Tab-separated table of C-alpha atoms in Angstrom:
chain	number	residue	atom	x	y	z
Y	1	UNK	CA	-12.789	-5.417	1.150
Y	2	UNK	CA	-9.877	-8.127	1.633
Y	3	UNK	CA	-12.381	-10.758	1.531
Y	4	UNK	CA	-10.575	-12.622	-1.305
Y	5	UNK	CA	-7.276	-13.799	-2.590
Y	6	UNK	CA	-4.274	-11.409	-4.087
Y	7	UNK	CA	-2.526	-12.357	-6.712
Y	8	UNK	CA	1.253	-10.823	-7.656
Y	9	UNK	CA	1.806	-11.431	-11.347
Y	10	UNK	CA	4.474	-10.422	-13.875
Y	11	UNK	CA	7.238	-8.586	-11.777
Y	12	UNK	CA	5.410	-7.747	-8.633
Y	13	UNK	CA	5.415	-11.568	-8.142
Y	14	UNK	CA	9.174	-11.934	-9.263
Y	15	UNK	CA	10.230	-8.753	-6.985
Y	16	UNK	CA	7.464	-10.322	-4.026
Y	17	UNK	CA	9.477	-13.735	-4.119
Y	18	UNK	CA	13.157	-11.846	-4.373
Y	19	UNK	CA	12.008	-9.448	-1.197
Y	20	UNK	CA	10.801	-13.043	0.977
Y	21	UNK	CA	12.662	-15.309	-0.333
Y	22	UNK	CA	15.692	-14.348	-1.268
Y	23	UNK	CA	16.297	-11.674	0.888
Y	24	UNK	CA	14.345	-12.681	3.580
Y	25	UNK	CA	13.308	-9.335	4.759
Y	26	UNK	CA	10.291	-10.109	5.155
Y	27	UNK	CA	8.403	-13.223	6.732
Y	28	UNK	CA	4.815	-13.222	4.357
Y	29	UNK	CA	3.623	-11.863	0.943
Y	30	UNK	CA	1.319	-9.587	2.882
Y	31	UNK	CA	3.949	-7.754	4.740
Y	32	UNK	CA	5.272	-6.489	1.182
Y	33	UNK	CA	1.224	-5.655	0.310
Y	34	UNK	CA	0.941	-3.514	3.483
Y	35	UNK	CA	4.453	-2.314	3.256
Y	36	UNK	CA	4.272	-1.593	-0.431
Y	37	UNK	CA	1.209	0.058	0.038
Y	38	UNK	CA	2.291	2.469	2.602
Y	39	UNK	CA	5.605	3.215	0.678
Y	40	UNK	CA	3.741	3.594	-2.871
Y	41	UNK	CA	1.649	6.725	-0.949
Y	42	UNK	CA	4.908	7.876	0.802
Y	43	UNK	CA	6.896	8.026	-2.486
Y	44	UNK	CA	3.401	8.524	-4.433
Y	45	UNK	CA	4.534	5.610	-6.802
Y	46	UNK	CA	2.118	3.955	-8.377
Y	47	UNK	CA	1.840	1.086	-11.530
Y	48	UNK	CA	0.249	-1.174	-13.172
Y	49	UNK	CA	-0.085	-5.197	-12.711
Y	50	UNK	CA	2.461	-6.479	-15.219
Y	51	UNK	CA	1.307	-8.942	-17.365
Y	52	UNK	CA	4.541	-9.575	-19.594
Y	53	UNK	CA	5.829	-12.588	-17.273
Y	54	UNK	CA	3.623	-15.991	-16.062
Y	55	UNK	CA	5.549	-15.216	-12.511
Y	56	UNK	CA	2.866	-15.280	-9.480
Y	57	UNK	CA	2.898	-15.719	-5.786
Y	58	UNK	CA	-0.482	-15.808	-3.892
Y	59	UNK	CA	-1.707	-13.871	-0.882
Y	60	UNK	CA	-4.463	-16.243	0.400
Y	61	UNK	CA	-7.865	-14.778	1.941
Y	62	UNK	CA	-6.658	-16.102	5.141
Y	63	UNK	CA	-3.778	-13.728	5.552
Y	64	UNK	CA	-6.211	-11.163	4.823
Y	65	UNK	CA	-8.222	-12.355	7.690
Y	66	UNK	CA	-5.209	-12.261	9.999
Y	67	UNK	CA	-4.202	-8.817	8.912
Y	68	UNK	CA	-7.725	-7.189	8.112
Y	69	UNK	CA	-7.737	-4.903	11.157
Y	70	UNK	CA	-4.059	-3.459	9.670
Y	71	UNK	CA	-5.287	-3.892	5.699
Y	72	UNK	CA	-8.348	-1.677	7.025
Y	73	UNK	CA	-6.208	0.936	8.548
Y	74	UNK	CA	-3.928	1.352	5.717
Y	75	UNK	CA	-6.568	1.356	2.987
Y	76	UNK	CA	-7.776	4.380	4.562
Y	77	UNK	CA	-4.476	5.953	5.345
Y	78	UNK	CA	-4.363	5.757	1.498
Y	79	UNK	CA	-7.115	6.914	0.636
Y	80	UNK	CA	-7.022	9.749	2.574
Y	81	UNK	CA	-3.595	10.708	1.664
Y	82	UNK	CA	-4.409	9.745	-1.966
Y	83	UNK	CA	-5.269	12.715	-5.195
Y	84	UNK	CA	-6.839	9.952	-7.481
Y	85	UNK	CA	-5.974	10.537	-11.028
Y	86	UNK	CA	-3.937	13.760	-10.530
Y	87	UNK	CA	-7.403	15.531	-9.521
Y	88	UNK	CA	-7.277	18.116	-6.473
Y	89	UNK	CA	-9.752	16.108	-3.707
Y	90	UNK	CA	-10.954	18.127	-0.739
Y	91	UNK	CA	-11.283	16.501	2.338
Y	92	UNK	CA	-14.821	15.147	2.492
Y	93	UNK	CA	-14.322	13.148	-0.916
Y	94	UNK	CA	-10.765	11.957	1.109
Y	95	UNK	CA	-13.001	11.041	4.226
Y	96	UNK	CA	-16.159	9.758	1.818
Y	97	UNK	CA	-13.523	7.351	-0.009
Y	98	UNK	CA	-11.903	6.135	2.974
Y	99	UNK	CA	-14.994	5.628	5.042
Y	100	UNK	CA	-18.333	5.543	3.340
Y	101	UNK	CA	-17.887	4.579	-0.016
Y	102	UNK	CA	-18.798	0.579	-0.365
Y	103	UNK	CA	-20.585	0.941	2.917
Y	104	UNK	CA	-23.443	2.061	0.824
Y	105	UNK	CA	-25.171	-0.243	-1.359
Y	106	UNK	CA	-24.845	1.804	-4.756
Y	107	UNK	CA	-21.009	2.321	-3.717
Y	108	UNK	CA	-19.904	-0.779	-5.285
Y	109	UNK	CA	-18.441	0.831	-8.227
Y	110	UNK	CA	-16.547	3.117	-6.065
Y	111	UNK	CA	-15.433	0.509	-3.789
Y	112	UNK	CA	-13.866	-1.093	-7.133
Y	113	UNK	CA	-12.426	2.411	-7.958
Y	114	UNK	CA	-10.751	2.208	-4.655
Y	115	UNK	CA	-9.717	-0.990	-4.118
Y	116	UNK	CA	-7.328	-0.433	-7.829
Y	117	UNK	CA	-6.035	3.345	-7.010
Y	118	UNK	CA	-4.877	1.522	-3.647
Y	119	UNK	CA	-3.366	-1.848	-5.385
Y	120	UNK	CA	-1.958	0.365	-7.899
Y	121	UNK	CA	-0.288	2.184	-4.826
Y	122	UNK	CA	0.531	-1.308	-3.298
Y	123	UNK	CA	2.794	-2.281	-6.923
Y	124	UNK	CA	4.243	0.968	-6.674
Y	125	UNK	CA	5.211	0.219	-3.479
Y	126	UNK	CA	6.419	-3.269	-4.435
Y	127	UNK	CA	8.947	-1.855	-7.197
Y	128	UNK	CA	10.019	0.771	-4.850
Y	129	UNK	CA	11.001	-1.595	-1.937
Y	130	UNK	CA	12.772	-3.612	-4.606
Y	131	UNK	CA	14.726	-0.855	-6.646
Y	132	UNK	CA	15.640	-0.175	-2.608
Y	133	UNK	CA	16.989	-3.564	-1.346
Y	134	UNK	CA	18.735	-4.111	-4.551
Y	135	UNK	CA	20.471	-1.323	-5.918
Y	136	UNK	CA	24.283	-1.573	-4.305
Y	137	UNK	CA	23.953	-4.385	-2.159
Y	138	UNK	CA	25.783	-7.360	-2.176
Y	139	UNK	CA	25.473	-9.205	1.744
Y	140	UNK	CA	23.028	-9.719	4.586
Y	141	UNK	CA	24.646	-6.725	6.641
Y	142	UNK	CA	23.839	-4.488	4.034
Y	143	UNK	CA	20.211	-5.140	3.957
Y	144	UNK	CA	20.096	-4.488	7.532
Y	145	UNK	CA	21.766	-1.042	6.722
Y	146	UNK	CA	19.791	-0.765	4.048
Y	147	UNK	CA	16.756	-1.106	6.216
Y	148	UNK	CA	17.226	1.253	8.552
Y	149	UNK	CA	18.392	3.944	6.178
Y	150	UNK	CA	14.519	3.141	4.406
Y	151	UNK	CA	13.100	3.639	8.063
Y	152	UNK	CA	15.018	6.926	8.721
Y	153	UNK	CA	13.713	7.779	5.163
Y	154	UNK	CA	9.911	7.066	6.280
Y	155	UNK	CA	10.335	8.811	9.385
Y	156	UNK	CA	11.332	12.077	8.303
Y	157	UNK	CA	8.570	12.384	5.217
Y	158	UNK	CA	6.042	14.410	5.581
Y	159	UNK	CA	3.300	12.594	4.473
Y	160	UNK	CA	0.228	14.708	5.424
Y	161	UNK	CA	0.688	18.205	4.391
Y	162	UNK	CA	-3.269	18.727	4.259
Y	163	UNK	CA	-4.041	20.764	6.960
Y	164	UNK	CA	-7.730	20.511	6.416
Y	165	UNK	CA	-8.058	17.015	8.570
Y	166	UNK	CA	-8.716	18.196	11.957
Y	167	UNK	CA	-10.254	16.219	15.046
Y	168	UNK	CA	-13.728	17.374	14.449
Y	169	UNK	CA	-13.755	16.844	10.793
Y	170	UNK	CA	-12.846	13.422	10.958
Y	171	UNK	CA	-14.935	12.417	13.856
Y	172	UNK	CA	-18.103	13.334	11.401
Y	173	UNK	CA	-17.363	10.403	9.450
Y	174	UNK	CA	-16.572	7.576	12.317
């Protein structure tokens, strides 16, 4: 798990470059991945890598190194928060997927599994951030507006409306 490069293609690399870039609201590629994964489960967006443009930008292992401790965190934040496929999941398959599966040597599959429900998360995310930093903005200031607005947003969702994850339930599986 984020022991290898990420590659943005198609859009997601052209919207990537725009958001660091261009807009400069953000310092790295991987503060969009984290970011875009976090907003993709708050907005429950999700997609698919594009393929229709040669456009790319590269998140390099070593980033992934620097950031594992927060990649690690988030993944599981996901993937607790996440119904794969549209399918009801109690909480044990929540806690399995976020903290067994790929431990286990036959969970290799499911570790795959994972790791695309979250990037697909992660591009939802990406187009998300994008369609929000560029719709009706036209200066610096307004990003900054534009920013906060986004953080007021995030504060006030209500992400976890399970009410199955209690302290004792989770501390089974750490």
């Amino acid at each position: 798990m984020f022991q290898k490069d990420f590659r943005f293609v198609g859009k997601h690399a052209t919207y990537v470059k725009f958001l660091v870039n261009n807009a400069k609201i953000f310092q790295r590629n991987i503060d969009v991945y984290m970011l875009g994964a976090l907003i993709g489960i708050t907005y429950d967006k999700t997609s698919t890598k594009d393929m229709n443009s040669n456009d790319d930008t590269l998140i390099p292992v070593s980033a992934f190194i620097t950031e594992k401790t927060n990649c690690i965190f988030i993944y599981r934040l996901v993937m607790l928060l996440s119904d794969a496929k549209g399918e009801e999941m109690n909480m044990e398959n929540r806690l399995n997927r976020a903290f067994r599966d790929g431990v286990e040597q036959d969970a290799e599959g499911k570790m795959k599994d994972n790791m695309n429900l979250f990037h697909s998360y992660v591009l939802g995310g990406v187009e998300k951030i994008y369609e929000l930093y560029t719709s009706d903005i036209t200066g610096k200031d307004e990003y900054l507006e534009r920013m906060m607005e986004v953080l007021e947003d995030f504060q006030d969702t209500d992400v976890i409306k399970n009410n199955e994850l209690d302290e004792e339930t989770l501390l089974k599986y750490m």
